[in-house]
Coordinates of C-alpha atoms in Angstrom, one line a residue:
Chain A
X1 CA -0.1 -0.1 0.1
X2 CA 2.7 2.4 1.0
X3 CA 4.9 1.4 -2.2
X4 CA 1.8 1.9 -4.3
X5 CA 1.2 5.4 -2.9
X6 CA 4.7 6.5 -3.5
X7 CA 4.8 5.6 -7.0
X8 CA 1.4 7.3 -7.6
X9 CA 2.9 10.4 -6.1
X10 CA 5.7 10.4 -8.6
X11 CA 3.3 10.8 -11.5
X12 CA 1.0 13.6 -12.8
X13 CA -2.3 14.4 -10.8
X14 CA -5.3 12.5 -11.7
X15 CA -7.9 15.3 -10.5
X16 CA -7.6 19.0 -10.7
X17 CA -9.7 21.2 -8.3
X18 CA -10.3 25.0 -9.1
X19 CA -12.1 27.0 -6.3
X20 CA -11.9 29.0 -3.1
X21 CA -10.8 28.2 0.4
X22 CA -13.6 28.3 2.9
X23 CA -13.8 27.7 6.8
X24 CA -16.9 25.5 7.7
X25 CA -18.7 25.3 11.0
X26 CA -19.4 21.4 11.6
X27 CA -20.9 19.4 14.1
X28 CA -18.4 18.5 17.3
X29 CA -20.3 15.2 17.5
X30 CA -20.8 13.3 14.3
X31 CA -23.9 11.4 13.4
X32 CA -26.5 13.9 15.4
X33 CA -29.1 16.0 14.1
X34 CA -28.3 19.7 13.6
X35 CA -31.0 20.8 15.9
X36 CA -29.7 18.3 18.5
X37 CA -25.9 19.4 18.4
X38 CA -24.4 20.9 21.3
X39 CA -21.5 22.5 19.4
X40 CA -19.4 23.2 16.3
X41 CA -15.7 23.2 15.3
X42 CA -14.1 25.2 12.7
X43 CA -12.5 23.2 9.7
X44 CA -11.2 24.0 6.4
X45 CA -13.9 23.2 3.8
X46 CA -15.5 24.4 0.6
X47 CA -16.5 21.9 -2.1
X48 CA -13.1 22.2 -4.1
X49 CA -10.8 21.5 -1.2
X50 CA -13.5 19.0 0.1
X51 CA -13.0 17.0 -3.2
X52 CA -9.3 17.0 -2.8
X53 CA -9.3 15.7 0.6
X54 CA -11.8 13.0 -0.1
X55 CA -9.6 12.0 -3.0
X56 CA -6.3 11.8 -0.7
X57 CA -8.4 9.5 1.8
X58 CA -8.9 7.3 -1.5
X59 CA -5.2 7.2 -2.0
X60 CA -5.6 9.1 -5.2
X61 CA -3.4 11.9 -6.5
X62 CA -4.9 15.5 -6.9
X63 CA -4.1 19.2 -7.4
X64 CA -6.0 22.3 -5.6
X65 CA -5.7 25.5 -7.5
X66 CA -6.9 29.1 -6.7
X67 CA -6.0 32.3 -7.7
X68 CA -3.1 32.8 -5.7
X69 CA -1.8 29.2 -4.9
X70 CA -1.2 25.9 -6.2
X71 CA -1.5 23.0 -3.7
X72 CA -0.6 19.4 -4.4
X73 CA -1.3 17.6 -1.0
X74 CA -1.8 13.9 -0.1
X75 CA -2.8 14.1 3.3
X76 CA -5.9 15.6 5.1
X77 CA -4.0 17.2 8.0
X78 CA -1.3 18.8 5.8
X79 CA -4.2 20.4 3.8
X80 CA -5.8 21.8 6.9
X81 CA -2.4 23.3 7.9
X82 CA -1.9 24.6 4.6
X83 CA -4.9 26.3 4.4
X84 CA -4.4 27.8 7.7
X85 CA -1.2 29.1 7.1
X86 CA -2.3 30.9 3.9
X87 CA -5.3 32.6 5.9
X88 CA -2.7 33.5 8.4
X89 CA -0.4 35.2 5.9
X90 CA -3.4 36.8 4.3
X91 CA -4.5 38.3 7.8
X92 CA -1.0 39.7 8.2
X93 CA -1.2 41.4 5.0
X94 CA -4.3 43.1 5.8
X95 CA -2.9 44.0 9.3
X96 CA 0.2 45.5 7.5
X97 CA -1.9 48.0 5.5
X98 CA -4.0 48.9 8.5
X99 CA -0.8 49.8 10.7
X100 CA -0.4 52.8 8.4
X101 CA -3.0 54.4 10.3
X102 CA -3.6 54.8 14.1
X103 CA -4.5 51.2 15.6
X104 CA -6.8 51.1 18.9
X105 CA -5.1 49.8 21.8
X106 CA -8.2 48.7 23.6
X107 CA -11.5 47.4 22.0
X108 CA -14.5 46.4 23.8
X109 CA -17.4 44.3 22.6
X110 CA -21.0 43.8 23.7
X111 CA -21.5 40.6 22.3
X112 CA -25.2 40.9 21.4
X113 CA -27.6 38.4 19.5
X114 CA -26.4 34.9 20.3
X115 CA -30.1 34.1 21.3
X116 CA -31.6 35.7 18.1
X117 CA -29.0 33.6 16.2
X118 CA -30.4 30.5 17.6
X119 CA -34.0 31.3 17.0
X120 CA -33.4 32.4 13.4
X121 CA -31.4 28.9 12.6
X122 CA -33.9 26.7 14.6
X123 CA -31.2 25.1 16.5
X124 CA -30.5 23.6 19.9
X125 CA -30.9 26.6 22.6
X126 CA -27.4 27.2 23.7
X127 CA -25.9 26.5 20.2
X128 CA -25.9 30.4 19.8
X129 CA -23.9 30.8 22.8
X130 CA -21.3 28.1 22.0
X131 CA -21.0 29.6 18.4
X132 CA -20.6 32.8 19.8
X133 CA -17.5 31.5 22.0
X134 CA -16.0 30.0 18.9
X135 CA -16.2 33.4 17.4
X136 CA -14.8 35.3 20.3
X137 CA -11.7 33.0 20.4
X138 CA -11.2 33.9 16.8
X139 CA -11.8 37.7 17.4
X140 CA -9.4 37.8 20.2
X141 CA -6.7 36.0 17.9
X142 CA -7.2 38.5 15.3
X143 CA -7.1 41.4 17.7
X144 CA -3.9 40.1 19.0
X145 CA -2.3 39.7 15.6
X146 CA -3.3 43.3 15.1
X147 CA -1.6 44.4 18.1
X148 CA -4.7 45.4 20.1
X149 CA -3.3 45.0 23.6
X150 CA -6.7 45.0 25.6
X151 CA -9.8 43.2 24.6
X152 CA -12.8 43.8 27.0
X153 CA -16.2 41.8 26.6
X154 CA -19.6 42.0 28.1
X155 CA -20.4 38.4 28.9
X156 CA -23.2 38.7 31.7
X157 CA -24.9 41.4 33.1
X158 CA -26.4 41.6 36.5
X159 CA -29.7 42.3 34.8
X160 CA -29.1 39.0 32.9
X161 CA -29.9 37.2 36.2
X162 CA -33.8 38.3 35.7
X163 CA -33.8 35.5 33.0
X164 CA -35.3 32.1 33.7
X165 CA -33.7 30.4 36.1
X166 CA -32.8 27.1 33.9
X167 CA -31.1 29.6 31.2
X168 CA -29.3 31.2 33.7
X169 CA -28.1 27.7 35.2
X170 CA -27.0 26.8 31.5
X171 CA -25.2 29.9 31.0
X172 CA -23.4 29.5 34.2
X173 CA -22.5 25.8 33.3
X174 CA -21.5 27.1 29.9
X175 CA -19.3 29.6 31.2
X176 CA -17.3 27.1 33.5
X177 CA -17.0 25.1 30.5
X178 CA -15.4 27.6 28.4
X179 CA -13.4 29.2 31.1
X180 CA -11.6 26.1 31.2
X181 CA -11.3 25.5 27.6
X182 CA -9.5 29.2 27.7
X183 CA -6.9 27.5 30.0
X184 CA -5.9 24.5 27.7
X185 CA -2.6 24.1 26.0
X186 CA -3.8 24.8 22.5
X187 CA -5.9 27.8 23.4
X188 CA -5.4 31.4 22.2
X189 CA -4.6 32.4 25.9
X190 CA -1.5 30.2 26.0
X191 CA -0.5 31.0 22.5
X192 CA -0.2 34.7 23.3
X193 CA 0.5 34.7 27.0
X194 CA -2.8 36.4 27.7
X195 CA -3.7 37.6 31.0
X196 CA -7.4 37.2 32.1
X197 CA -9.4 39.4 34.1
X198 CA -12.9 38.7 35.3
X199 CA -14.7 42.0 36.2
X200 CA -17.8 41.9 38.0
X201 CA -19.4 40.9 41.4
X202 CA -18.3 37.3 41.1
X203 CA -20.0 36.2 44.4
X204 CA -23.2 36.4 42.1
X205 CA -21.9 33.6 39.9
X206 CA -22.5 29.9 40.7
X207 CA -19.8 28.3 42.6
X208 CA -18.5 26.1 39.8
X209 CA -18.5 29.3 37.6
X210 CA -16.5 31.4 40.2
X211 CA -14.1 28.8 41.0
X212 CA -13.2 28.6 37.5
X213 CA -12.8 32.5 37.1
X214 CA -10.4 32.7 40.1
X215 CA -8.6 29.9 38.9
X216 CA -8.1 31.5 35.4
X217 CA -7.3 35.0 36.9
X218 CA -4.6 33.3 39.2
X219 CA -2.9 31.0 36.7
X220 CA -2.8 34.1 34.3
X221 CA -1.8 36.5 36.7
X222 CA 1.8 36.7 35.7
X223 CA 1.3 36.7 32.1
X224 CA 2.8 39.6 30.2
X225 CA 1.3 39.4 26.9
X226 CA -2.2 41.0 25.9
X227 CA -4.9 41.2 28.4
X228 CA -8.4 39.7 27.9
X229 CA -11.2 41.3 30.5
X230 CA -14.4 39.5 30.7
X231 CA -17.3 41.6 32.3
X232 CA -19.6 39.2 34.0
X233 CA -22.0 39.6 36.7
X234 CA -21.3 43.3 36.1
X235 CA -23.0 46.4 35.7
X236 CA -21.2 49.9 35.6
X237 CA -23.5 51.6 38.2
X238 CA -22.6 48.3 40.3
X239 CA -18.9 49.0 39.9
X240 CA -19.4 52.4 40.8
X241 CA -20.8 51.6 44.1
X242 CA -18.0 49.0 44.7
X243 CA -15.3 51.6 43.9
X244 CA -17.1 54.0 46.5
X245 CA -17.2 51.3 49.2
X246 CA -13.4 50.3 48.4
X247 CA -12.2 53.9 48.9
X248 CA -14.0 54.2 52.1
X249 CA -12.7 50.9 53.1
X250 CA -8.9 51.7 52.3
X251 CA -9.2 55.3 53.9
X252 CA -10.8 53.5 56.9
X253 CA -7.9 50.9 57.1
X254 CA -5.4 53.6 56.9
X255 CA -7.0 55.6 59.6
X256 CA -7.1 52.6 61.9
X257 CA -3.5 52.2 61.3
X258 CA -2.7 55.8 62.2
X259 CA -4.7 55.3 65.6
X260 CA -2.8 52.3 66.3
X261 CA 0.3 53.9 65.7
X262 CA -0.5 56.6 68.1
X263 CA -2.0 59.3 66.2
X264 CA -5.7 60.2 67.8
X265 CA -6.3 63.4 66.4
X266 CA -10.3 62.9 65.3
X267 CA -10.1 65.9 62.9
X268 CA -7.6 64.1 60.7
X269 CA -10.4 61.4 60.2
X270 CA -13.0 64.1 59.5
X271 CA -11.0 66.0 57.2
X272 CA -10.1 62.8 55.2
X273 CA -13.4 61.5 54.9
X274 CA -14.2 64.9 53.1
X275 CA -11.6 64.4 50.5
X276 CA -11.9 60.5 50.2
X277 CA -14.2 60.4 47.1
X278 CA -12.5 62.3 44.3
X279 CA -12.4 61.2 40.6
X280 CA -9.2 60.1 41.2
X281 CA -10.3 57.7 44.1
X282 CA -13.0 56.4 42.0
X283 CA -10.9 55.5 38.9
X284 CA -8.3 53.9 41.2
X285 CA -10.8 51.4 42.3
X286 CA -12.6 50.6 39.2
X287 CA -12.2 47.0 38.0
X288 CA -10.4 48.8 35.1
X289 CA -8.0 50.9 36.8
X290 CA -5.0 49.0 35.1
X291 CA -6.2 49.5 31.7
X292 CA -6.8 52.3 29.5
X293 CA -10.3 53.4 28.1
X294 CA -11.5 51.6 25.5
X295 CA -11.0 53.3 22.2
X296 CA -13.9 51.4 20.4
X297 CA -16.9 50.0 21.8
X298 CA -18.5 47.6 19.4
X299 CA -22.2 46.1 19.9
X300 CA -23.4 43.8 17.4
X301 CA -26.7 42.9 16.2
X302 CA -27.5 46.8 15.6
X303 CA -28.6 47.7 18.9
X304 CA -27.5 51.1 19.7
X305 CA -27.3 51.5 23.6
X306 CA -24.5 50.6 26.3
X307 CA -26.8 48.5 28.6
X308 CA -24.8 49.7 31.7
X309 CA -21.2 48.6 30.2
X310 CA -18.3 50.7 31.4
X311 CA -20.4 54.0 31.4
X312 CA -17.4 56.1 33.0
X313 CA -14.7 54.7 30.9
X314 CA -16.4 54.5 27.3
X315 CA -17.7 58.1 27.5
X316 CA -15.1 59.1 24.9
X317 CA -14.7 56.0 23.1
X318 CA -16.2 55.5 19.5
X319 CA -18.9 53.7 19.4
X320 CA -20.3 51.2 16.6
X321 CA -23.2 49.1 16.2
X322 CA -22.8 46.7 13.3
X323 CA -25.8 44.8 12.0
X324 CA -24.4 41.4 12.3
X325 CA -25.6 39.1 15.3
X326 CA -22.5 38.2 17.3
X327 CA -22.2 34.9 15.9
X328 CA -22.1 36.4 12.6
X329 CA -18.9 38.8 13.3
X330 CA -16.3 38.0 11.4
X331 CA -13.0 39.2 10.2
X332 CA -14.0 41.6 7.8
X333 CA -16.3 43.4 10.3
X334 CA -13.2 43.7 12.5
X335 CA -11.4 45.4 9.6
X336 CA -14.1 47.7 9.0
X337 CA -14.5 48.5 12.6
X338 CA -10.8 49.5 12.7
X339 CA -11.0 51.5 9.7
X340 CA -14.0 53.5 11.0
X341 CA -12.1 54.2 14.0
X342 CA -9.0 55.4 11.9
X343 CA -11.4 58.0 10.0
X344 CA -12.6 59.6 13.2
X345 CA -9.1 59.2 15.2
X346 CA -8.0 63.0 14.8
X347 CA -11.4 64.3 16.2
X348 CA -11.2 61.6 19.1
X349 CA -7.6 62.4 20.0
X350 CA -8.3 66.2 20.4
X351 CA -11.5 65.5 22.6
X352 CA -9.8 63.0 24.8
X353 CA -6.7 65.3 25.4
X354 CA -9.2 68.1 26.3
X355 CA -10.9 65.8 28.9
X356 CA -7.4 64.9 30.6
X357 CA -6.5 68.5 31.2
X358 CA -10.0 69.1 32.8
X359 CA -9.8 66.6 35.6
Chain B
X1 CA -26.5 69.8 20.4
X2 CA -23.3 69.2 18.5
X3 CA -22.0 71.1 15.0
X4 CA -22.8 74.7 15.6
X5 CA -19.3 75.7 14.6
X6 CA -18.9 72.9 11.7
X7 CA -22.4 74.2 10.5
X8 CA -21.0 77.9 10.4
X9 CA -17.7 77.1 8.8
X10 CA -19.3 75.3 6.0
X11 CA -21.4 78.3 5.2
X12 CA -18.2 80.9 5.4
X13 CA -19.8 82.2 8.8
X14 CA -18.5 83.2 12.0
X15 CA -18.9 80.6 14.9
X16 CA -21.3 83.1 16.7
X17 CA -23.8 82.5 13.8
X18 CA -23.5 78.7 14.4
X19 CA -24.5 79.1 17.7
X20 CA -27.2 81.6 17.0
X21 CA -28.6 79.1 14.5
X22 CA -28.1 76.4 17.3
X23 CA -30.6 78.4 19.4
X24 CA -33.3 78.8 16.9
X25 CA -33.0 74.8 16.6
X26 CA -33.5 74.7 20.2
X27 CA -36.4 77.0 20.4
X28 CA -38.1 74.7 17.5
X29 CA -37.1 71.3 19.6
X30 CA -38.7 72.7 22.6
X31 CA -42.0 73.6 20.8
X32 CA -42.1 70.3 19.2
X33 CA -41.5 68.3 22.5
X34 CA -44.3 70.1 24.1
X35 CA -46.8 69.6 21.5
X36 CA -45.8 65.8 21.2
X37 CA -46.0 65.2 25.1
X38 CA -42.5 64.8 25.8
X39 CA -42.1 65.3 29.6
X40 CA -38.3 66.1 30.1
X41 CA -35.9 67.4 27.5
X42 CA -32.4 67.9 28.6
X43 CA -29.9 69.7 26.7
X44 CA -26.0 69.4 26.5
X45 CA -25.4 73.1 26.0
X46 CA -21.8 73.4 27.3
X47 CA -19.5 71.0 28.7
X48 CA -16.9 71.2 31.2
X49 CA -14.5 70.4 28.3
X50 CA -15.7 73.4 26.2
X51 CA -14.1 75.8 28.8
X52 CA -10.7 75.3 26.7
X53 CA -12.5 76.9 23.5
X54 CA -11.1 80.4 22.6
X55 CA -12.2 83.0 25.0
X56 CA -14.2 85.0 22.8
X57 CA -16.1 82.2 21.7
X58 CA -16.9 81.0 25.4
X59 CA -17.7 84.7 26.4
X60 CA -20.2 85.0 23.2
X61 CA -21.9 81.7 24.8
X62 CA -22.2 82.9 28.5
X63 CA -23.8 85.9 26.9
X64 CA -26.0 84.0 24.6
X65 CA -27.1 81.8 27.4
X66 CA -28.3 84.7 29.4
X67 CA -30.2 86.1 26.5
X68 CA -31.9 82.5 25.8
X69 CA -33.0 82.6 29.5
X70 CA -34.0 86.3 29.6
X71 CA -35.9 86.0 26.5
X72 CA -37.8 83.0 26.9
X73 CA -39.0 83.8 30.6
X74 CA -42.4 84.5 29.2
X75 CA -42.6 81.4 26.8
X76 CA -41.4 79.3 29.8
X77 CA -44.5 80.8 32.1
X78 CA -47.1 80.6 28.9
X79 CA -46.1 77.0 28.1
X80 CA -45.9 75.5 31.6
X81 CA -42.1 74.6 31.4
X82 CA -40.0 74.1 34.4
X83 CA -36.5 75.2 33.7
X84 CA -33.3 73.7 35.9
X85 CA -29.8 74.6 35.1
X86 CA -27.3 71.6 35.9
X87 CA -23.7 71.8 36.0
X88 CA -20.8 73.4 37.9
X89 CA -22.5 76.9 38.2
X90 CA -19.4 78.5 39.9
X91 CA -17.6 78.9 36.8
X92 CA -20.3 80.8 35.3
X93 CA -20.3 84.6 35.3
X94 CA -22.4 85.7 38.3
X95 CA -25.1 87.5 36.2
X96 CA -25.7 84.1 34.5
X97 CA -25.9 82.3 37.8
X98 CA -28.3 84.8 39.4
X99 CA -30.5 84.6 36.3
X100 CA -30.3 81.0 36.2
X101 CA -31.6 80.8 39.8
X102 CA -34.3 83.3 39.1
X103 CA -35.8 81.4 36.2
X104 CA -35.7 78.2 38.1
X105 CA -37.4 79.7 40.8
X106 CA -40.1 81.3 38.7
X107 CA -40.8 78.2 36.8
X108 CA -40.4 75.7 39.8
X109 CA -44.1 74.8 39.7
X110 CA -44.5 74.4 36.1
X111 CA -45.1 70.6 35.1
X112 CA -46.0 70.4 31.4
X113 CA -42.3 70.0 30.4
X114 CA -39.1 70.0 32.5
X115 CA -36.0 71.4 30.5
X116 CA -32.8 70.5 31.8
X117 CA -30.0 72.7 30.6
X118 CA -26.6 71.2 30.9
X119 CA -24.2 74.3 31.3
X120 CA -20.5 73.6 32.4
X121 CA -21.5 70.0 32.9
X122 CA -19.8 66.7 33.1
X123 CA -21.1 63.4 33.7
X124 CA -18.3 62.2 35.5
X125 CA -18.4 65.3 37.9
X126 CA -22.2 64.8 38.4
X127 CA -21.3 61.2 39.6
X128 CA -18.3 62.4 41.7
X129 CA -20.5 65.2 43.6
X130 CA -23.1 62.6 44.3
X131 CA -20.4 60.5 46.0
X132 CA -19.1 63.5 47.9
X133 CA -22.7 64.0 49.4
X134 CA -22.9 60.4 50.2
X135 CA -19.7 60.7 51.9
X136 CA -20.7 63.5 53.9
X137 CA -23.4 61.0 55.2
X138 CA -20.9 58.5 56.0
X139 CA -19.0 60.9 58.0
X140 CA -21.6 62.0 60.1
X141 CA -22.5 58.5 61.0
X142 CA -25.9 58.4 59.1
X143 CA -24.9 55.9 56.7
X144 CA -22.3 52.9 56.7
X145 CA -20.2 52.4 53.3
X146 CA -21.7 48.9 53.2
X147 CA -25.3 50.3 53.0
X148 CA -24.4 52.5 49.8
X149 CA -26.4 51.8 47.1
X150 CA -27.1 52.4 43.5
X151 CA -30.2 54.3 44.4
X152 CA -28.6 56.4 47.0
X153 CA -26.1 57.6 44.5
X154 CA -28.9 58.1 41.6
X155 CA -30.8 60.4 44.1
X156 CA -27.9 62.7 44.6
X157 CA -27.1 63.3 41.0
X158 CA -28.1 66.7 39.5
X159 CA -31.2 65.3 37.4
X160 CA -32.8 63.6 40.6
X161 CA -35.5 66.4 40.8
X162 CA -37.6 65.1 38.1
X163 CA -40.0 62.0 38.2
X164 CA -38.2 60.8 35.0
X165 CA -34.4 61.2 35.2
X166 CA -33.3 58.6 32.7
X167 CA -33.6 59.7 29.3
X168 CA -35.5 57.1 26.9
X169 CA -33.5 58.4 24.0
X170 CA -30.2 60.3 23.8
X171 CA -29.9 62.0 20.4
X172 CA -26.4 63.2 19.1
X173 CA -26.2 65.3 16.0
X174 CA -23.1 66.1 13.8
X175 CA -22.2 62.5 13.2
X176 CA -20.1 61.9 16.3
X177 CA -20.9 58.3 17.7
X178 CA -19.9 59.0 21.5
X179 CA -21.5 60.2 24.7
X180 CA -18.8 62.8 25.5
X181 CA -19.2 62.9 29.3
X182 CA -22.9 63.7 29.2
X183 CA -25.5 61.9 31.7
X184 CA -23.0 58.8 32.1
X185 CA -25.1 57.2 35.0
X186 CA -28.5 58.4 33.4
X187 CA -28.0 57.0 30.2
X188 CA -27.1 53.5 31.3
X189 CA -30.2 52.1 29.3
X190 CA -31.0 54.9 26.9
X191 CA -31.3 54.1 23.2
X192 CA -28.8 56.2 21.5
X193 CA -29.7 57.9 18.1
X194 CA -26.7 59.4 16.1
X195 CA -27.5 61.4 13.0
X196 CA -24.9 63.2 10.5
X197 CA -27.1 66.2 10.6
X198 CA -25.6 69.2 12.2
X199 CA -27.6 70.8 15.3
X200 CA -29.0 74.0 13.4
X201 CA -30.3 71.9 10.6
X202 CA -31.9 69.4 13.1
X203 CA -35.5 70.1 12.4
X204 CA -39.2 68.5 12.8
X205 CA -38.2 65.5 10.2
X206 CA -35.0 64.8 11.9
X207 CA -36.8 64.6 15.4
X208 CA -39.6 62.4 13.8
X209 CA -36.9 60.2 12.2
X210 CA -35.1 59.9 15.7
X211 CA -38.4 58.9 17.3
X212 CA -39.4 56.7 14.9
X213 CA -36.2 54.7 15.2
X214 CA -36.9 54.6 19.1
X215 CA -40.4 53.2 18.7
X216 CA -38.9 50.3 16.5
X217 CA -36.3 49.4 19.3
X218 CA -36.9 46.6 21.5
X219 CA -35.7 47.6 25.0
X220 CA -35.1 44.5 26.8
X221 CA -33.2 45.8 30.0
X222 CA -31.0 42.6 30.3
X223 CA -33.9 40.4 29.7
X224 CA -35.4 38.3 26.8
X225 CA -38.7 39.6 25.3
X226 CA -40.5 36.4 24.2

């Protein structure tokens, strides 16, 4: 068999396939109906490439031709790797062109539309969220390849706890599962040395989800690569209340330390309580204290509101609301978002520097 | 109300002409809002960042604000409009501060429409001053830090005097897609409408378009609508 294969590979190709390389979403478990599927994985595809792979599996010889490349492969895994390399190269070309203009350092996403995606395609309930996670990992990769250092996503609002209990529980379970996936060897987190933050009132989460989040933060705390922040059990107004409480606690602890060290002048306490809540104090106690404000906020599915997401931090950010639902958000939408940002950048920068002077 | 300067520049007119045209647009918006039953209208007249504009322009705007208040006192009474000026008034000319207080007092009991005019206003400062008031209560032992809630902060914001402090719809003209330090806390769930039209050109047709857009939106507040 091996000898036959070798002799055939020295001859001319018996099948030549012309066409485009595509990326398909296929069921992660074979043999189930689409409506029963729990999830999807990305694989290279498209009919022209699929023909080549099938012929190769049958020990045939074939050649794949598209407008840029001629590929002559005999093994499915090699074909996949090659397609991935080509796609990676194309992305780098796009990013090189983009980098001639100002690039955002921080992009925030409100990932809206998972449930509507599920409904519109009549698939299993949490399929939309699962595909949404797959899209998220792709978008993270594209952002980090582009040089965007900070990516923040609005994954679960405190308001979302008002949904049906079984849906909330399902989302908690999914959250735990996906956080564990992020820490796997082959994930984008390990590839880029990403530091993960979870911002929000984590005590509201189910215990497995909370423990998974804490584990993810602990195990990536020393990473020095890009930063991925997930707002979960979060609202901006809750964050502000949290910042006020933290400011008071910090000040009270400092006062108690001074009393313990022999400083008993009560007027010091009173004076310091007057000055404790400044804009600087608030900003130092936000979850986002170590991150710059977002340059761009993208809310998918065409909705135009912030829904209590980073209200303080996004007041000078460029707001965008592309029509595609989050599971439909793709590379080209991200490129377009950056181009839009570059168009308005001069005015944004002028306004931002004016604001810094005022505080 | 963005775009006065660019409107004027596009017509080779001085910036002051743009602000005058903006004033006329505001009068029209006020008239339409009253006619259509809008209960609260908040306008961002001058932000804390705007103090960095050229002194000539700033002085002109301060005089314009005085003229707007003085010339429309009769209309406010006739149309039963309550006026409230929000923002850091300490930076305003004394005459404007005094006039603002007089107009607020004169219109205090009007209830058909509440007009909030944000002058020298910053959404971040609004939140910070609310926190300062709460810290006073903590200092005097009236409140523990752990008892601070979102409602308590909301009650101390400068817009708390109205029954409807949270805008349902926030319109920004001139194509700028950002909030620029306006009503940060209050607009957490507001529907945002961005239009390319400059403020002086924003008229009835644009207002209808914005309101129609609002009526088509599905407001979920974090839940699902089944």
